[in-house]
CSV table of C-alpha atoms in Angstrom, one decimal:
chain,number,residue,atom,x,y,z
V,1,UNK,CA,15.5,4.1,-81.0
V,2,UNK,CA,13.9,0.7,-81.9
V,3,UNK,CA,14.5,-1.8,-79.5
V,4,UNK,CA,14.4,-5.7,-79.6
V,5,UNK,CA,11.9,-6.4,-82.8
V,6,UNK,CA,10.8,-9.9,-83.1
V,7,UNK,CA,8.8,-11.3,-86.7
V,8,UNK,CA,6.4,-12.9,-86.9
V,9,UNK,CA,4.7,-12.4,-83.7
V,10,UNK,CA,2.2,-15.4,-83.9
V,11,UNK,CA,2.9,-18.5,-85.8
V,12,UNK,CA,0.8,-22.1,-87.0
V,13,UNK,CA,2.8,-24.5,-88.3
V,14,UNK,CA,2.2,-28.3,-88.8
V,15,UNK,CA,4.4,-31.4,-87.4
V,16,UNK,CA,7.2,-32.0,-89.5
V,17,UNK,CA,7.7,-28.6,-91.1
V,18,UNK,CA,10.2,-26.2,-90.5
V,19,UNK,CA,10.0,-22.8,-89.0
V,20,UNK,CA,12.4,-19.4,-89.3
V,21,UNK,CA,12.1,-16.9,-86.8
V,22,UNK,CA,13.8,-13.9,-87.2
V,23,UNK,CA,15.1,-10.9,-84.6
V,24,UNK,CA,16.9,-7.6,-84.9
V,25,UNK,CA,18.6,-6.6,-82.0
V,26,UNK,CA,18.7,-3.2,-80.1
V,27,UNK,CA,20.9,-0.4,-81.5
V,28,UNK,CA,24.2,-0.8,-80.9
V,29,UNK,CA,24.1,-4.5,-79.7
V,30,UNK,CA,26.1,-7.1,-80.8
V,31,UNK,CA,25.3,-10.5,-78.7
V,32,UNK,CA,21.6,-12.3,-79.3
V,33,UNK,CA,20.6,-15.0,-77.3
V,34,UNK,CA,17.6,-17.7,-78.1
V,35,UNK,CA,14.9,-18.5,-75.3
V,36,UNK,CA,12.0,-21.0,-75.6
V,37,UNK,CA,9.4,-20.7,-72.9
V,38,UNK,CA,6.9,-23.1,-72.9
V,39,UNK,CA,3.1,-21.6,-70.8
V,40,UNK,CA,3.5,-21.3,-67.2
V,41,UNK,CA,7.8,-22.1,-67.2
V,42,UNK,CA,10.6,-19.7,-67.1
V,43,UNK,CA,12.6,-18.8,-70.4
V,44,UNK,CA,15.1,-22.3,-71.6
V,45,UNK,CA,17.9,-20.7,-72.8
V,46,UNK,CA,18.7,-21.9,-76.8
V,47,UNK,CA,21.7,-20.6,-77.5
V,48,UNK,CA,23.7,-17.5,-78.1
V,49,UNK,CA,25.4,-15.6,-81.0
V,50,UNK,CA,28.3,-13.3,-81.1
V,51,UNK,CA,30.3,-11.7,-84.2
V,52,UNK,CA,28.3,-14.2,-86.7
V,53,UNK,CA,29.1,-17.8,-84.2
V,54,UNK,CA,27.3,-19.6,-81.9
V,55,UNK,CA,29.1,-19.0,-78.4
V,56,UNK,CA,27.0,-21.3,-76.3
V,57,UNK,CA,24.2,-23.4,-76.6
V,58,UNK,CA,21.9,-25.2,-74.2
V,59,UNK,CA,20.4,-28.7,-73.9
V,60,UNK,CA,18.6,-28.3,-77.2
V,61,UNK,CA,18.8,-31.0,-80.3
V,62,UNK,CA,20.5,-30.2,-83.3
V,63,UNK,CA,17.0,-29.6,-85.0
V,64,UNK,CA,17.3,-25.8,-83.0
V,65,UNK,CA,19.6,-23.7,-85.7
V,66,UNK,CA,20.8,-20.1,-85.9
V,67,UNK,CA,22.2,-17.4,-87.5
V,68,UNK,CA,23.8,-14.0,-86.7
V,69,UNK,CA,24.0,-12.1,-89.7
V,70,UNK,CA,27.1,-9.0,-90.3
V,71,UNK,CA,24.3,-6.2,-88.9
V,72,UNK,CA,23.5,-8.8,-85.9
V,73,UNK,CA,20.2,-9.7,-86.5
V,74,UNK,CA,19.5,-13.0,-86.3
V,75,UNK,CA,17.2,-16.3,-87.0
V,76,UNK,CA,16.1,-18.9,-85.2
V,77,UNK,CA,15.4,-22.3,-87.6
V,78,UNK,CA,13.3,-25.2,-86.5
V,79,UNK,CA,13.5,-28.5,-88.6
V,80,UNK,CA,11.0,-31.3,-88.3
V,81,UNK,CA,8.6,-29.7,-86.1
V,82,UNK,CA,7.3,-31.8,-83.1
V,83,UNK,CA,4.2,-30.7,-80.8
V,84,UNK,CA,6.7,-29.9,-77.7
V,85,UNK,CA,8.3,-27.2,-79.6
V,86,UNK,CA,4.9,-25.1,-79.2
V,87,UNK,CA,5.9,-22.0,-77.1
V,88,UNK,CA,7.0,-18.6,-76.9
V,89,UNK,CA,10.2,-18.2,-78.7
V,90,UNK,CA,12.0,-15.2,-77.3
V,91,UNK,CA,15.0,-13.1,-78.8
V,92,UNK,CA,17.3,-10.6,-76.0
V,93,UNK,CA,20.0,-8.6,-77.2
V,94,UNK,CA,22.8,-7.1,-75.0
V,95,UNK,CA,25.9,-5.3,-75.3
V,96,UNK,CA,27.6,-7.2,-72.6
V,97,UNK,CA,26.5,-10.2,-71.0
V,98,UNK,CA,24.4,-8.9,-68.7
V,99,UNK,CA,21.2,-7.0,-68.7
V,100,UNK,CA,19.3,-8.6,-71.4
V,101,UNK,CA,17.0,-6.7,-73.5
V,102,UNK,CA,14.2,-8.8,-74.5
V,103,UNK,CA,11.7,-8.5,-78.0
V,104,UNK,CA,7.5,-9.8,-77.4
V,105,UNK,CA,8.4,-12.8,-78.4
V,106,UNK,CA,6.9,-15.3,-81.3
V,107,UNK,CA,4.4,-17.3,-80.5
V,108,UNK,CA,4.6,-20.6,-82.3
V,109,UNK,CA,1.8,-23.1,-82.4
V,110,UNK,CA,2.9,-26.8,-83.7
V,111,UNK,CA,-0.5,-28.7,-85.0
Q,1,UNK,CA,18.8,-26.4,-67.8
Q,2,UNK,CA,17.4,-23.8,-65.3
Q,3,UNK,CA,19.7,-22.3,-62.8
Q,4,UNK,CA,17.6,-20.2,-60.6
Q,5,UNK,CA,14.6,-21.3,-58.5
Q,6,UNK,CA,11.8,-19.3,-57.6
Q,7,UNK,CA,9.7,-19.4,-54.6
Q,8,UNK,CA,6.6,-18.9,-54.0
Q,9,UNK,CA,5.1,-20.3,-57.3
Q,10,UNK,CA,2.4,-18.0,-56.8
Q,11,UNK,CA,1.8,-15.0,-54.2
Q,12,UNK,CA,-1.8,-13.0,-53.8
Q,13,UNK,CA,-1.7,-9.9,-52.2
Q,14,UNK,CA,-3.6,-6.5,-51.5
Q,15,UNK,CA,-2.9,-3.7,-52.9
Q,16,UNK,CA,-0.6,-1.5,-50.4
Q,17,UNK,CA,0.9,-4.6,-49.0
Q,18,UNK,CA,4.5,-5.9,-49.7
Q,19,UNK,CA,5.5,-8.8,-51.4
Q,20,UNK,CA,8.5,-11.1,-51.2
Q,21,UNK,CA,10.0,-13.3,-53.3
Q,22,UNK,CA,12.7,-15.6,-53.5
Q,23,UNK,CA,15.0,-17.2,-55.6
Q,24,UNK,CA,17.8,-19.8,-54.9
Q,25,UNK,CA,20.4,-21.2,-57.4
Q,26,UNK,CA,23.1,-23.9,-57.6
Q,27,UNK,CA,26.5,-22.3,-58.7
Q,28,UNK,CA,28.7,-19.8,-58.1
Q,29,UNK,CA,27.8,-16.3,-59.6
Q,30,UNK,CA,29.4,-13.3,-60.9
Q,31,UNK,CA,25.5,-11.4,-61.1
Q,32,UNK,CA,21.8,-11.9,-60.2
Q,33,UNK,CA,19.1,-10.4,-61.9
Q,34,UNK,CA,15.7,-9.8,-61.7
Q,35,UNK,CA,13.0,-9.6,-64.8
Q,36,UNK,CA,9.4,-9.1,-64.8
Q,37,UNK,CA,6.7,-10.3,-67.7
Q,38,UNK,CA,3.4,-9.5,-68.3
Q,39,UNK,CA,0.7,-11.9,-70.3
Q,40,UNK,CA,3.5,-14.2,-71.5
Q,41,UNK,CA,5.1,-11.7,-73.5
Q,42,UNK,CA,8.9,-10.0,-72.9
Q,43,UNK,CA,10.6,-9.8,-70.2
Q,44,UNK,CA,11.7,-6.4,-68.8
Q,45,UNK,CA,14.8,-6.0,-66.8
Q,46,UNK,CA,14.3,-5.0,-62.9
Q,47,UNK,CA,17.5,-4.7,-61.0
Q,48,UNK,CA,21.3,-6.4,-61.1
Q,49,UNK,CA,23.1,-7.4,-58.4
Q,50,UNK,CA,26.9,-8.4,-58.4
Q,51,UNK,CA,28.1,-11.0,-56.2
Q,52,UNK,CA,30.1,-8.6,-54.2
Q,53,UNK,CA,27.1,-6.9,-53.3
Q,54,UNK,CA,24.7,-7.9,-50.6
Q,55,UNK,CA,21.5,-5.3,-50.9
Q,56,UNK,CA,20.5,-2.9,-53.7
Q,57,UNK,CA,17.4,-0.5,-53.9
Q,58,UNK,CA,15.5,0.8,-57.0
Q,59,UNK,CA,12.2,2.8,-56.4
Q,60,UNK,CA,10.1,0.5,-54.7
Q,61,UNK,CA,12.5,-2.8,-55.3
Q,62,UNK,CA,14.5,-3.8,-52.6
Q,63,UNK,CA,17.1,-7.2,-53.5
Q,64,UNK,CA,19.6,-8.7,-51.2
Q,65,UNK,CA,21.9,-11.5,-52.1
Q,66,UNK,CA,23.5,-13.9,-50.1
Q,67,UNK,CA,26.4,-15.8,-51.9
Q,68,UNK,CA,27.0,-18.1,-49.1
Q,69,UNK,CA,23.1,-19.8,-48.9
Q,70,UNK,CA,23.2,-19.1,-52.8
Q,71,UNK,CA,19.9,-17.0,-53.0
Q,72,UNK,CA,18.3,-14.2,-53.2
Q,73,UNK,CA,15.5,-12.1,-52.4
Q,74,UNK,CA,13.2,-9.5,-53.8
Q,75,UNK,CA,10.8,-7.0,-52.0
Q,76,UNK,CA,8.3,-4.8,-54.0
Q,77,UNK,CA,6.9,-2.4,-51.5
Q,78,UNK,CA,3.2,-0.8,-51.3
Q,79,UNK,CA,2.6,-3.1,-54.1
Q,80,UNK,CA,0.0,-1.9,-56.8
Q,81,UNK,CA,-2.6,-3.7,-59.2
Q,82,UNK,CA,-0.1,-3.2,-61.9
Q,83,UNK,CA,3.0,-4.6,-60.3
Q,84,UNK,CA,0.7,-8.2,-61.1
Q,85,UNK,CA,3.1,-10.2,-63.3
Q,86,UNK,CA,5.5,-13.1,-63.1
Q,87,UNK,CA,8.9,-12.4,-61.8
Q,88,UNK,CA,12.2,-14.5,-62.6
Q,89,UNK,CA,15.1,-14.5,-61.0
Q,90,UNK,CA,18.4,-15.0,-64.0
Q,91,UNK,CA,22.1,-16.1,-62.9
Q,92,UNK,CA,25.1,-15.9,-65.1
Q,93,UNK,CA,26.3,-19.6,-66.6
Q,94,UNK,CA,28.8,-19.8,-68.8
Q,95,UNK,CA,28.6,-16.2,-70.6
Q,96,UNK,CA,24.7,-16.5,-70.5
Q,97,UNK,CA,21.7,-16.0,-68.3
Q,98,UNK,CA,19.4,-18.9,-67.3
Q,99,UNK,CA,16.5,-18.3,-65.7
Q,100,UNK,CA,14.1,-20.4,-63.0
Q,101,UNK,CA,10.2,-21.0,-63.5
Q,102,UNK,CA,9.2,-17.3,-62.3
Q,103,UNK,CA,6.7,-16.6,-59.4
Q,104,UNK,CA,3.2,-15.1,-60.3
Q,105,UNK,CA,2.3,-11.8,-58.4
Q,106,UNK,CA,-1.3,-11.5,-58.5
Q,107,UNK,CA,-2.0,-7.8,-56.4
Q,108,UNK,CA,-5.7,-7.5,-55.7
Q,109,UNK,CA,-7.1,-3.8,-55.9
C-alpha cells in the first residue's frame, strides 16, 4: 500500500514562471491538504480539497490554486513565482479531518 | 496563520535523558496532535489527544493536554540519537490542521 507520493522531488524555476506540483494520496483517502514550509519554520496551511472542491483556504494569495481529480489526486499551481515562494511544499492526505499522512515534499527553488 | 507555538525552539540533551517540549495554542480545539520531521522532509504523525483527554501514552511518548491553559506537552523518555528531529504540535481549526514553528531536538550520543 503506497503512502502519499509527491512529484517532482526538486524543482528550480525563475521569477515570473508558473509551477505545478502533484500529489497522490494514500489509498482510500479522500481529503488532500497542501502546506508550504519555509526553512526553519513550521508548515503553513495553503488549502484543502475534498470531493474535488476547495474546502478550506489559508492566508495565501490567488496565485496559489489547486485542483483535485476524481481519483482524489491533487495538483498545486503557483503562478508568477516570487523569490519568497522558495520552500518545501508538502501534501498530506487524510480520511477524516484528523490524522494526516504526509508525502516527502517538493523542494521548490525560485531564482 | 499558525495556531500552536512550541517551546523551546531548540533543545539539546544527552542520550538516555528525557526531553520535554511544550505547545501553546489560542482557540478552542477538538484535538491536538504531535508530529515529527527528519531533515526537512515529510512529517510523521506521533500521537493525537482529544480535548476531553488529559494524558496519553504511546511507547516512550507521553502527551498531556490542559485545555484551561490551552497548552500541551510532549515527553520523550530515555531519548536516543535517532530521536533527533523537529517536533511540531498541530491543532484542528476549521476542518484543517495548523502547525506551530516546532522544537528542534538534538540528542547527543
